[in-house]
GROMACS .gro file of C-alpha atoms in nm:
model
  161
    1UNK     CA    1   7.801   7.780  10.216
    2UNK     CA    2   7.496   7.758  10.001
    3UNK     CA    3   7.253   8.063   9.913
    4UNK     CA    4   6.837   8.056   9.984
    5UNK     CA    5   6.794   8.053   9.624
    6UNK     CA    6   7.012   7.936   9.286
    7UNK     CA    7   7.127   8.291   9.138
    8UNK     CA    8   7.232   8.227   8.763
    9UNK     CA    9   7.506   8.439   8.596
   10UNK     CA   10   7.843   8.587   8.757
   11UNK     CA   11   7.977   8.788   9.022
   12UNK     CA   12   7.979   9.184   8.835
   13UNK     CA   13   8.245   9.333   9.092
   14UNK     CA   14   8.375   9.259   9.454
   15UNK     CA   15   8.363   9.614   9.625
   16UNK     CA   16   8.544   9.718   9.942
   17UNK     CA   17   8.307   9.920  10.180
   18UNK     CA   18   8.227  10.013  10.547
   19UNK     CA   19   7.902  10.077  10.772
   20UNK     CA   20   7.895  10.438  10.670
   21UNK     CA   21   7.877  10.398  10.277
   22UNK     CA   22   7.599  10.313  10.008
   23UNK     CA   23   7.635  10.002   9.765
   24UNK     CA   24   7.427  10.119   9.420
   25UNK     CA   25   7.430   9.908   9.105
   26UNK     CA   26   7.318   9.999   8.759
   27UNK     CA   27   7.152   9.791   8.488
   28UNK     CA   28   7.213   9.851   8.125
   29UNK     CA   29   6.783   9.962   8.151
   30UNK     CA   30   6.840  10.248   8.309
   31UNK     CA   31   6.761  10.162   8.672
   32UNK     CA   32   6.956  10.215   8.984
   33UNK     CA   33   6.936   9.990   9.261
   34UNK     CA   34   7.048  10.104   9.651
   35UNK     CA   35   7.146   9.942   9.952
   36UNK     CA   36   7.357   9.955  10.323
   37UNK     CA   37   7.629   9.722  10.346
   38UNK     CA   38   7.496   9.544  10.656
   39UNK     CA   39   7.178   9.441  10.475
   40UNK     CA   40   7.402   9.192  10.248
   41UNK     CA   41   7.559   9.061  10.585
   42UNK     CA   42   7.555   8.682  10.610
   43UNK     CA   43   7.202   8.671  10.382
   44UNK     CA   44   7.134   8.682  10.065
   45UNK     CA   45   7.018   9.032   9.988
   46UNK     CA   46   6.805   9.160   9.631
   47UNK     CA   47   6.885   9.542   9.614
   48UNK     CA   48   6.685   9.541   9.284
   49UNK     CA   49   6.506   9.239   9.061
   50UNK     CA   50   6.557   9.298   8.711
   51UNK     CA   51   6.322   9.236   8.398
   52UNK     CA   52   6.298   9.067   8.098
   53UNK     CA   53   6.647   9.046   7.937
   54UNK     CA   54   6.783   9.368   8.208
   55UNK     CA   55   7.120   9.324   8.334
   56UNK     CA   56   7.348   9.430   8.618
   57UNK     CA   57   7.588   9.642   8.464
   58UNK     CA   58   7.761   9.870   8.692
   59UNK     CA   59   7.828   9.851   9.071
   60UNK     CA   60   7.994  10.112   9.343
   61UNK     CA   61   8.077  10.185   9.716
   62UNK     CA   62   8.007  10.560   9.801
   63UNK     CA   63   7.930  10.827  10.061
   64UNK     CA   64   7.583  10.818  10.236
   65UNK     CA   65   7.554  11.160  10.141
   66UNK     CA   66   7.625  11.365   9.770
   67UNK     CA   67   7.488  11.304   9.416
   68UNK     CA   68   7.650  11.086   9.197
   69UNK     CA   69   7.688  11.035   8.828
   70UNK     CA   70   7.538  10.715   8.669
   71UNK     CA   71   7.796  10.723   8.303
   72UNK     CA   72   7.728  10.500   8.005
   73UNK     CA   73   7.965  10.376   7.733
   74UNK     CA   74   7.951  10.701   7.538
   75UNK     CA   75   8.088  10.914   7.787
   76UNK     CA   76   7.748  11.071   7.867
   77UNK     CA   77   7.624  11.131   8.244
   78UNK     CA   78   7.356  11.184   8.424
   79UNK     CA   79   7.333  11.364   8.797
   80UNK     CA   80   7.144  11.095   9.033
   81UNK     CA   81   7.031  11.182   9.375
   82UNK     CA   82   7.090  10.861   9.593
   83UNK     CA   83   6.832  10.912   9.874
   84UNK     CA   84   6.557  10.916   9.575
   85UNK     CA   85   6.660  10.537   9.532
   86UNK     CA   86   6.391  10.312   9.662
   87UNK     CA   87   6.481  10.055   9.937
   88UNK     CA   88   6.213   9.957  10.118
   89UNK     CA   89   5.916   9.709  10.032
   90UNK     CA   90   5.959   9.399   9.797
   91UNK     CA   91   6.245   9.353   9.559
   92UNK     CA   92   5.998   9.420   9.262
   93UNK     CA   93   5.947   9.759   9.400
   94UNK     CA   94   6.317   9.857   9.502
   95UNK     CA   95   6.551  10.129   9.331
   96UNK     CA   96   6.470  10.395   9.011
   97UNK     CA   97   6.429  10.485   8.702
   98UNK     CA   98   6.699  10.703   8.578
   99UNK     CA   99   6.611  10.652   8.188
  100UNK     CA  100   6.533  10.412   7.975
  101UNK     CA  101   6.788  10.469   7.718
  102UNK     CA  102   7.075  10.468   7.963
  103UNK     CA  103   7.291  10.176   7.988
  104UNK     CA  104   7.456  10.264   8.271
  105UNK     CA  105   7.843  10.131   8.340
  106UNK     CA  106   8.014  10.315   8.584
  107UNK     CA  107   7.907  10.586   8.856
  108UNK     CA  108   8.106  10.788   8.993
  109UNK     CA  109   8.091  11.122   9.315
  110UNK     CA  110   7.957  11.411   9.179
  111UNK     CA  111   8.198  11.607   9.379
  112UNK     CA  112   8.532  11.452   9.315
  113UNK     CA  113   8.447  11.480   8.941
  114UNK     CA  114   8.384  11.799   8.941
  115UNK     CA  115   8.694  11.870   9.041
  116UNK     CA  116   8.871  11.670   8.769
  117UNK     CA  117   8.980  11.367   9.001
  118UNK     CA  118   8.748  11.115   8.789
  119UNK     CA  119   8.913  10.939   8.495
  120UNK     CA  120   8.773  10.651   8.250
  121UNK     CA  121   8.913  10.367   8.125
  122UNK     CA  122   8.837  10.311   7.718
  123UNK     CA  123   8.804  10.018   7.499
  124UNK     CA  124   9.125  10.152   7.318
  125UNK     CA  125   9.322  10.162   7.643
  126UNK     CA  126   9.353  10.527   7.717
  127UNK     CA  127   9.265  10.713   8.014
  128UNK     CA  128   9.129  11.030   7.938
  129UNK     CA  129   8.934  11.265   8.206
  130UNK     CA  130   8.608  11.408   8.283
  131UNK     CA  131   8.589  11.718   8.135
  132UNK     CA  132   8.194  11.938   8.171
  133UNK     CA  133   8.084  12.195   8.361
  134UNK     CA  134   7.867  12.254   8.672
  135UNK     CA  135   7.692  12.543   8.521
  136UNK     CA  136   7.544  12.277   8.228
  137UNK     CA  137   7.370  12.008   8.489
  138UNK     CA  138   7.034  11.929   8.468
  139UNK     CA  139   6.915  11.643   8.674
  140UNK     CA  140   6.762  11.421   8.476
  141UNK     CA  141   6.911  11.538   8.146
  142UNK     CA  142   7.244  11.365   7.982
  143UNK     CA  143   7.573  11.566   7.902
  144UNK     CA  144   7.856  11.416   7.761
  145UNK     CA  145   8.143  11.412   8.047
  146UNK     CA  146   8.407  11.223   7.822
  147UNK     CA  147   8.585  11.301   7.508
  148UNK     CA  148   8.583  10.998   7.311
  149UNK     CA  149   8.769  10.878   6.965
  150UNK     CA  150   8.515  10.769   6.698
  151UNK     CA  151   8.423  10.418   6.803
  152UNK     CA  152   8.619  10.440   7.152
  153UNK     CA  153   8.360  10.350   7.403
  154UNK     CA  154   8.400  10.378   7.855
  155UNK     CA  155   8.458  10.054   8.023
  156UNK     CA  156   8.431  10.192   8.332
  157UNK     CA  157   8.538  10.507   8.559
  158UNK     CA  158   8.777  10.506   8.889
  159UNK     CA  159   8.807  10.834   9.113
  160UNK     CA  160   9.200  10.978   9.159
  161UNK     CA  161   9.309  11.010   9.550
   0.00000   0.00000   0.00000
């Protein structure tokens, strides 16, 4: 097996998924990349080309359908709408803008967290909930969605079944 093109760096997450679900990944930039799980079959596949020093931070299977929540390192989150994700059209052109001071690490369903079933995992190895309220979104704006000890910081978020 050999790829079209040398890729430097490593693998950020392997991700179980079907036909029916969207693969997103985040860069610490900001931006939000989208794709179907069939366009990564048996090619190489660039859901988003990053700039400059960007990185792939964050990566997730989810519904087709529902907003999401891209969530950075501070506990803050931010509502995304995944059919406003770009996917057509060159790599250079793919995916969006959520903001430019959001390193994003973790997304998670906007529905399932709402309803408390969305923990995080913390650089002091606790596992503390999502805790806001639907009445306070804003898409576009932050909110802080975690508690967090001074210094304590998200490594990532996983969704209780």
């Amino acid at each position: 097996f050999q790829l079209e093109k040398r890729y430097a760096g490593l693998p950020l997450a392997l991700l179980m998924t079907d036909q029916d679900q969207i693969l997103l990944i985040g860069t610490d930039a900001g931006r939000i990349g989208r794709a179907q799980p069939r366009h990564g079959q048996g090619v190489t596949w660039e859901m988003l080309r990053t700039h400059g020093r960007e990185l792939v931070s964050a990566a997730g299977s989810f519904p087709r359908e529902g907003l999401l929540l891209a969530v950075d390192a501070h506990g803050k989150a931010v509502v995304v709408d995944p059919s406003k994700i770009t996917v057509d059209g060159p790599p250079a052109t793919r995916g969006l803008l959520l903001r430019r001071d959001f390193s994003i690490i973790s997304f998670a369903a906007l529905g399932p967290a709402s309803q408390g079933q969305v923990n995080a995992i913390t650089s002091l190895g606790r596992f503390i909930p999502i805790t806001f309220s639907l009445t306070l979104l804003n898409h576009g704006a932050s909110f802080q969605a975690f508690q967090l000890q001074p210094g304590e910081k998200i490594l990532t978020t996983y969704q209780i079944q």
